[in-house]
Amino acid sequence: MKRISILTLLLSAIVSFGAQAPCMAQDADYDHLTLGIYGTPGNNNPRLTFAMRDPFSSDPRFFTYKADPRILGLHAGSTIPAFGVRWDAATYAMILGEYGVGVGTALPEEALHVFASDATLGSGFEDPGFDQARVLVENRFSATQVRTMLELVNNGGARMTFDNYDSDETWSMMTNAIDNFNISLDGTGGAEFTLRQDGALKVGPGPVANFFLAPNGNLTIKGALNQQSDRNQKEQFEDIDTARILESVVELPITSWSYKDDDSVRHIGPMSQDFHDAFQLGEDDRVISAIDADGIALAAIQELAARNADLESEVDELREMVMRLERVVLARD
């Protein structure tokens, strides 16, 4: 009798739908899976509803065509589905498989596997997102602020790999067991880029340190330091007074000293404050640009060379005068 009753209800719903009258087959408390057909053929948004009671709430939850007949969705009393499947969804748009969730594949190999190939094109193939296996995380809250958009949590270091299917090369981005941040190419024997907890920075390749910035600020490079000095990248040219520069260099205090956080190493040079007061160069009085120090030294050398040339000319004149005097004396004798 119960089967006949349910069948009768379903037939009544269908008949009522055909007669342009809404109908629903369910119990009042949503204790069981029920079927409801809403709307009429003249209604733009008819919906087919399976209603179930939420065990944690007295409100029913709907798995339904709702508002938009092109979307089959899971709703919570809203016209916007919390979970939906569009009518034009591509093949394997989402699969719950043995090992996880597959997007574009019926055989997910990880907890979440997004897959694309030449055959991974649905009716919406003009949108490159799906056929490129591209993942988009988008936040459009009106308030502008920094937000965490991707978070990797692990009991130990976390790793992300970049595999080139064509070249068979793999790059890794990771935090290791001592929480250093590494970027490395597999097979080189070390990290090409390492940022340590203490602020040290090392650039490879592999275990080789072509560039090493120590925590105390000391920089070591394997090779020449080339600073950009292209004429085409400069402007506001002015002539300089090499005599004044030489005088300022002569008056510039120069001492031997050590950095406080590296007191075992000695250096010789001026204080940046004195250098800035003398020449008014650089960003501020706490640093000395190497290109400015080189320029001051070269300008002073040019002034010394010019003065040396003048002295040599005077010496030549004096030498010529002495030679003339010698000839006069010899002629009198």
Coordinates of C-alpha atoms in Angstrom, one line a residue:
M1 CA 0.0 0.0 0.0
K2 CA 2.9 2.3 0.8
R3 CA 4.3 1.9 -2.8
I4 CA 0.9 2.6 -4.2
S5 CA 0.6 5.7 -2.0
I6 CA 4.0 7.1 -3.2
L7 CA 3.3 6.3 -6.8
T8 CA -0.1 7.9 -6.5
L9 CA 1.6 11.0 -5.1
L10 CA 4.2 11.1 -7.9
L11 CA 1.5 10.6 -10.5
S12 CA -0.5 13.3 -8.9
A13 CA 2.5 15.6 -9.0
I14 CA 3.0 14.9 -12.7
V15 CA -0.7 15.4 -13.5
S16 CA -0.8 18.5 -11.5
F17 CA 2.3 19.8 -13.2
G18 CA 0.7 19.1 -16.6
A19 CA -2.4 20.8 -15.4
Q20 CA -0.4 23.9 -14.6
A21 CA -0.8 23.5 -10.8
P22 CA 2.1 23.3 -8.3
C23 CA 2.5 20.0 -6.4
M24 CA 4.8 18.5 -3.9
A25 CA 5.2 15.0 -2.5
Q26 CA 6.8 15.0 0.9
D27 CA 6.1 14.7 4.6
A28 CA 5.7 17.8 6.7
D29 CA 8.9 17.3 8.7
Y30 CA 11.2 16.5 5.8
D31 CA 12.1 13.2 7.5
H32 CA 12.4 11.4 4.1
L33 CA 13.7 12.1 0.6
T34 CA 10.8 13.6 -1.2
L35 CA 10.1 14.9 -4.6
G36 CA 8.5 18.1 -5.5
I37 CA 7.7 19.7 -8.9
Y38 CA 7.1 23.4 -8.8
G39 CA 5.9 25.8 -11.4
T40 CA 3.9 25.5 -14.6
P41 CA 4.9 25.2 -18.2
G42 CA 4.3 29.0 -18.4
N43 CA 6.7 29.6 -15.6
N44 CA 10.2 30.7 -16.7
N45 CA 11.9 29.0 -13.8
P46 CA 10.3 25.6 -13.0
R47 CA 12.2 23.5 -10.6
L48 CA 12.6 19.9 -9.6
T49 CA 13.3 19.6 -5.9
F50 CA 14.6 16.8 -3.7
A51 CA 14.1 18.0 -0.1
M52 CA 15.9 16.6 2.9
R53 CA 16.0 17.7 6.5
D54 CA 19.4 18.8 7.9
P55 CA 20.1 16.6 11.0
F56 CA 21.6 19.6 12.7
S57 CA 18.9 22.1 11.8
S58 CA 15.1 22.2 11.5
D59 CA 15.5 23.9 8.1
P60 CA 15.2 21.8 5.0
R61 CA 18.0 21.7 2.4
F62 CA 17.3 21.4 -1.3
F63 CA 19.0 19.7 -4.1
T64 CA 17.2 21.4 -6.9
Y65 CA 16.8 23.4 -10.0
K66 CA 16.1 26.7 -8.4
A67 CA 15.8 30.2 -9.9
D68 CA 18.0 29.2 -12.9
P69 CA 16.8 26.0 -14.7
R70 CA 20.2 25.6 -16.3
I71 CA 21.9 24.9 -12.9
L72 CA 21.4 21.7 -10.8
G73 CA 22.5 22.8 -7.3
L74 CA 22.6 22.2 -3.6
H75 CA 20.8 25.1 -1.9
A76 CA 20.2 26.2 1.7
G77 CA 17.0 28.2 1.2
S78 CA 18.7 30.5 -1.3
T79 CA 18.3 31.1 -5.0
I80 CA 22.1 30.9 -5.3
P81 CA 23.4 27.3 -5.1
A82 CA 26.1 26.5 -2.5
F83 CA 27.1 23.8 -4.9
G84 CA 25.9 23.6 -8.5
V85 CA 26.4 21.9 -11.9
R86 CA 25.7 24.0 -15.0
W87 CA 24.0 22.5 -18.0
D88 CA 27.1 23.3 -20.1
A89 CA 29.7 21.8 -17.7
A90 CA 32.6 20.0 -19.5
T91 CA 33.3 16.3 -19.3
Y92 CA 34.6 15.3 -15.9
A93 CA 34.0 18.8 -14.6
M94 CA 34.3 17.3 -11.2
I95 CA 34.6 13.7 -10.1
L96 CA 34.7 12.2 -6.6
G97 CA 37.0 9.4 -7.2
E98 CA 38.8 6.7 -5.1
Y99 CA 41.8 8.9 -4.3
G100 CA 40.3 12.3 -4.2
V101 CA 38.5 15.0 -6.2
G102 CA 39.1 15.2 -10.0
V103 CA 38.6 18.2 -12.1
G104 CA 38.9 17.3 -15.8
T105 CA 39.7 13.7 -14.9
A106 CA 37.7 10.7 -13.8
L107 CA 40.8 9.2 -12.1
P108 CA 42.1 11.7 -9.6
E109 CA 45.6 10.7 -8.3
E110 CA 45.7 13.2 -5.5
A111 CA 43.3 14.7 -2.9
L112 CA 42.6 17.3 -5.6
H113 CA 43.7 16.7 -9.2
V114 CA 43.1 19.3 -11.9
F115 CA 43.8 17.8 -15.3
A116 CA 43.7 19.1 -18.9
S117 CA 44.7 17.6 -22.3
D118 CA 43.8 18.1 -25.9
A119 CA 40.5 16.4 -25.3
T120 CA 39.7 18.4 -22.1
L121 CA 37.3 20.8 -23.8
G122 CA 33.6 21.3 -23.0
S123 CA 31.1 23.5 -24.7
G124 CA 32.8 26.5 -23.0
F125 CA 36.2 25.9 -24.6
E126 CA 36.5 29.5 -25.5
D127 CA 37.3 30.1 -21.8
P128 CA 41.0 29.1 -21.4
G129 CA 40.7 28.4 -17.7
F130 CA 39.5 24.8 -17.9
D131 CA 41.5 23.6 -20.8
Q132 CA 44.7 24.9 -19.3
A133 CA 44.0 23.3 -15.9
R134 CA 44.3 26.8 -14.5
V135 CA 43.3 27.5 -10.8
L136 CA 42.0 30.9 -9.9
V137 CA 41.6 32.2 -6.3
E138 CA 39.9 35.5 -6.4
N139 CA 38.9 37.9 -3.6
R140 CA 36.8 41.0 -4.5
F141 CA 35.9 42.4 -1.1
S142 CA 35.6 46.2 -1.3
A143 CA 38.0 46.7 1.6
T144 CA 41.6 46.9 0.4
Q145 CA 43.9 44.9 2.5
V146 CA 46.5 42.1 2.4
R147 CA 44.8 38.7 2.7
T148 CA 46.2 35.2 2.8
M149 CA 45.2 33.7 -0.6
L150 CA 47.1 30.4 -0.4
E151 CA 48.3 28.6 2.7
L152 CA 50.4 25.4 3.0
V153 CA 50.5 23.8 6.4
N154 CA 52.6 20.7 7.2
N155 CA 54.2 19.1 10.2
G156 CA 57.6 19.9 8.9
G157 CA 58.8 21.8 5.8
A158 CA 56.3 22.4 3.0
R159 CA 57.2 22.0 -0.7
M160 CA 55.8 23.0 -4.1
T161 CA 57.2 21.5 -7.3
F162 CA 57.1 22.8 -10.9
D163 CA 57.5 20.0 -13.4
N164 CA 58.2 20.6 -17.1
Y165 CA 56.6 17.6 -18.9
D166 CA 58.5 18.4 -22.1
S167 CA 62.0 18.9 -20.7
D168 CA 61.6 16.6 -17.7
E169 CA 63.1 19.3 -15.5
T170 CA 61.7 19.9 -12.0
W171 CA 62.1 23.1 -9.9
S172 CA 61.1 23.0 -6.2
M173 CA 60.1 25.8 -3.9
M174 CA 60.1 24.8 -0.2
T175 CA 60.9 25.4 3.4
N176 CA 63.3 22.8 4.8
A177 CA 63.6 21.2 8.2
I178 CA 65.3 24.2 9.7
D179 CA 62.8 26.6 8.1
N180 CA 65.1 28.0 5.4
F181 CA 63.4 29.0 2.2
N182 CA 64.9 27.2 -0.9
I183 CA 64.3 27.3 -4.6
S184 CA 66.2 24.5 -6.3
L185 CA 66.5 22.6 -9.6
D186 CA 66.6 18.9 -9.1
G187 CA 69.9 17.2 -9.8
T188 CA 72.2 20.2 -9.1
G189 CA 73.1 19.0 -5.6
G190 CA 71.9 22.0 -3.7
A191 CA 69.5 25.0 -3.7
E192 CA 69.9 27.7 -6.4
F193 CA 68.4 30.2 -4.0
T194 CA 68.4 30.1 -0.2
L195 CA 66.9 32.6 2.2
R196 CA 67.9 31.7 5.7
Q197 CA 66.0 32.4 8.9
D198 CA 68.8 34.8 10.0
G199 CA 68.4 36.9 6.8
A200 CA 71.4 35.5 4.9
L201 CA 70.8 35.1 1.1
K202 CA 72.7 32.7 -1.1
V203 CA 72.4 32.3 -4.9
G204 CA 73.8 29.1 -6.6
P205 CA 74.0 27.2 -8.9
G206 CA 73.6 24.2 -6.6
P207 CA 75.9 24.3 -3.6
V208 CA 78.1 27.0 -5.2
A209 CA 77.7 30.5 -3.7
N210 CA 78.0 33.0 -6.6
F211 CA 76.3 35.5 -4.4
F212 CA 76.2 35.5 -0.6
L213 CA 74.7 38.3 1.6
A214 CA 75.6 37.6 5.2
P215 CA 73.3 38.4 8.1
N216 CA 75.7 41.3 9.1
G217 CA 75.3 42.9 5.6
N218 CA 78.6 41.7 4.1
L219 CA 78.2 40.9 0.4
T220 CA 80.4 38.4 -1.3
I221 CA 80.2 37.7 -5.1
K222 CA 82.1 35.3 -7.3
G223 CA 83.0 37.6 -10.2
A224 CA 83.0 41.3 -11.0
L225 CA 80.6 43.8 -9.6
N226 CA 79.1 45.8 -12.5
Q227 CA 77.2 49.0 -11.7
Q228 CA 75.0 50.5 -14.3
S229 CA 76.7 53.7 -15.7
D230 CA 75.5 54.0 -19.2
R231 CA 75.6 57.6 -20.6
N232 CA 72.2 57.0 -22.2
Q233 CA 70.6 56.4 -18.7
K234 CA 71.9 59.6 -17.2
E235 CA 70.8 63.3 -17.3
Q236 CA 71.6 66.7 -15.7
F237 CA 75.3 66.6 -16.4
E238 CA 77.4 69.3 -14.7
D239 CA 81.2 70.0 -14.8
I240 CA 83.0 69.5 -11.5
D241 CA 85.8 71.5 -9.7
T242 CA 88.5 68.9 -9.4
A243 CA 90.6 71.4 -7.3
R244 CA 87.9 71.7 -4.7
I245 CA 87.3 68.0 -4.7
L246 CA 91.0 67.3 -4.1
E247 CA 91.0 69.8 -1.2
S248 CA 87.9 68.1 0.3
V249 CA 89.6 64.7 0.0
V250 CA 92.7 66.1 1.8
E251 CA 90.5 67.4 4.6
L252 CA 88.3 64.2 4.8
P253 CA 88.9 62.3 8.0
I254 CA 89.9 58.7 7.2
T255 CA 90.4 56.1 9.9
S256 CA 90.7 52.4 10.5
W257 CA 87.7 50.7 12.1
S258 CA 85.5 47.6 12.4
Y259 CA 81.7 47.1 12.2
K260 CA 80.1 46.4 15.5
D261 CA 78.6 43.1 14.4
D262 CA 81.8 42.0 12.6
D263 CA 84.5 43.3 15.0
S264 CA 87.1 40.7 13.9
V265 CA 87.5 42.4 10.5
R266 CA 89.3 45.8 10.0
H267 CA 88.5 48.4 7.4
I268 CA 89.8 51.8 6.3
G269 CA 87.6 54.6 5.1
P270 CA 85.7 57.8 5.9
M271 CA 82.5 58.0 7.8
S272 CA 79.4 58.4 5.6
Q273 CA 78.4 61.6 7.5
D274 CA 81.8 63.3 6.8
F275 CA 81.7 62.1 3.1
H276 CA 78.1 63.5 2.7
D277 CA 79.1 66.8 4.3
A278 CA 82.1 67.2 2.0
F279 CA 80.5 66.2 -1.3
Q280 CA 76.7 66.2 -0.8
L281 CA 76.3 62.9 -2.7
G282 CA 74.2 59.8 -2.3
E283 CA 70.8 59.2 -0.8
D284 CA 71.6 60.3 2.7
D285 CA 74.4 60.7 5.2
R286 CA 74.3 57.0 6.4
V287 CA 75.7 55.4 3.2
I288 CA 78.4 55.9 0.7
S289 CA 77.7 54.7 -2.9
A290 CA 80.7 52.9 -4.4
I291 CA 80.2 54.7 -7.7
D292 CA 80.4 58.1 -5.8
A293 CA 83.6 57.0 -3.9
D294 CA 85.1 55.9 -7.2
G295 CA 84.1 59.2 -8.9
I296 CA 85.6 61.3 -6.1
A297 CA 88.9 59.3 -6.2
L298 CA 89.1 59.6 -10.0
A299 CA 88.4 63.4 -9.8
A300 CA 91.1 63.8 -7.2
I301 CA 93.5 61.8 -9.3
Q302 CA 92.8 64.0 -12.3
E303 CA 93.5 67.1 -10.3
L304 CA 96.8 65.6 -9.0
A305 CA 97.7 64.6 -12.6
A306 CA 97.0 68.2 -13.8
R307 CA 99.1 69.7 -11.0
N308 CA 101.9 67.2 -11.6
A309 CA 101.9 68.2 -15.3
D310 CA 102.2 71.8 -14.3
L311 CA 105.1 70.9 -12.0
E312 CA 106.8 68.9 -14.7
S313 CA 106.5 71.9 -17.0
E314 CA 108.0 74.2 -14.4
V315 CA 110.8 71.7 -13.8
D316 CA 111.6 71.6 -17.5
E317 CA 111.7 75.4 -17.6
L318 CA 114.0 75.5 -14.6
R319 CA 116.2 72.8 -16.1
E320 CA 116.5 74.8 -19.3
M321 CA 117.4 77.9 -17.3
V322 CA 120.1 76.0 -15.4
M323 CA 121.5 74.7 -18.6
R324 CA 121.7 78.2 -20.1
L325 CA 123.4 79.5 -17.0
E326 CA 125.9 76.7 -17.1
R327 CA 126.7 77.5 -20.7
V328 CA 127.2 81.2 -19.8
V329 CA 129.5 80.3 -16.9
L330 CA 131.5 77.9 -19.1
A331 CA 131.9 80.6 -21.8
R332 CA 133.3 83.2 -19.3
D333 CA 135.9 80.7 -18.1

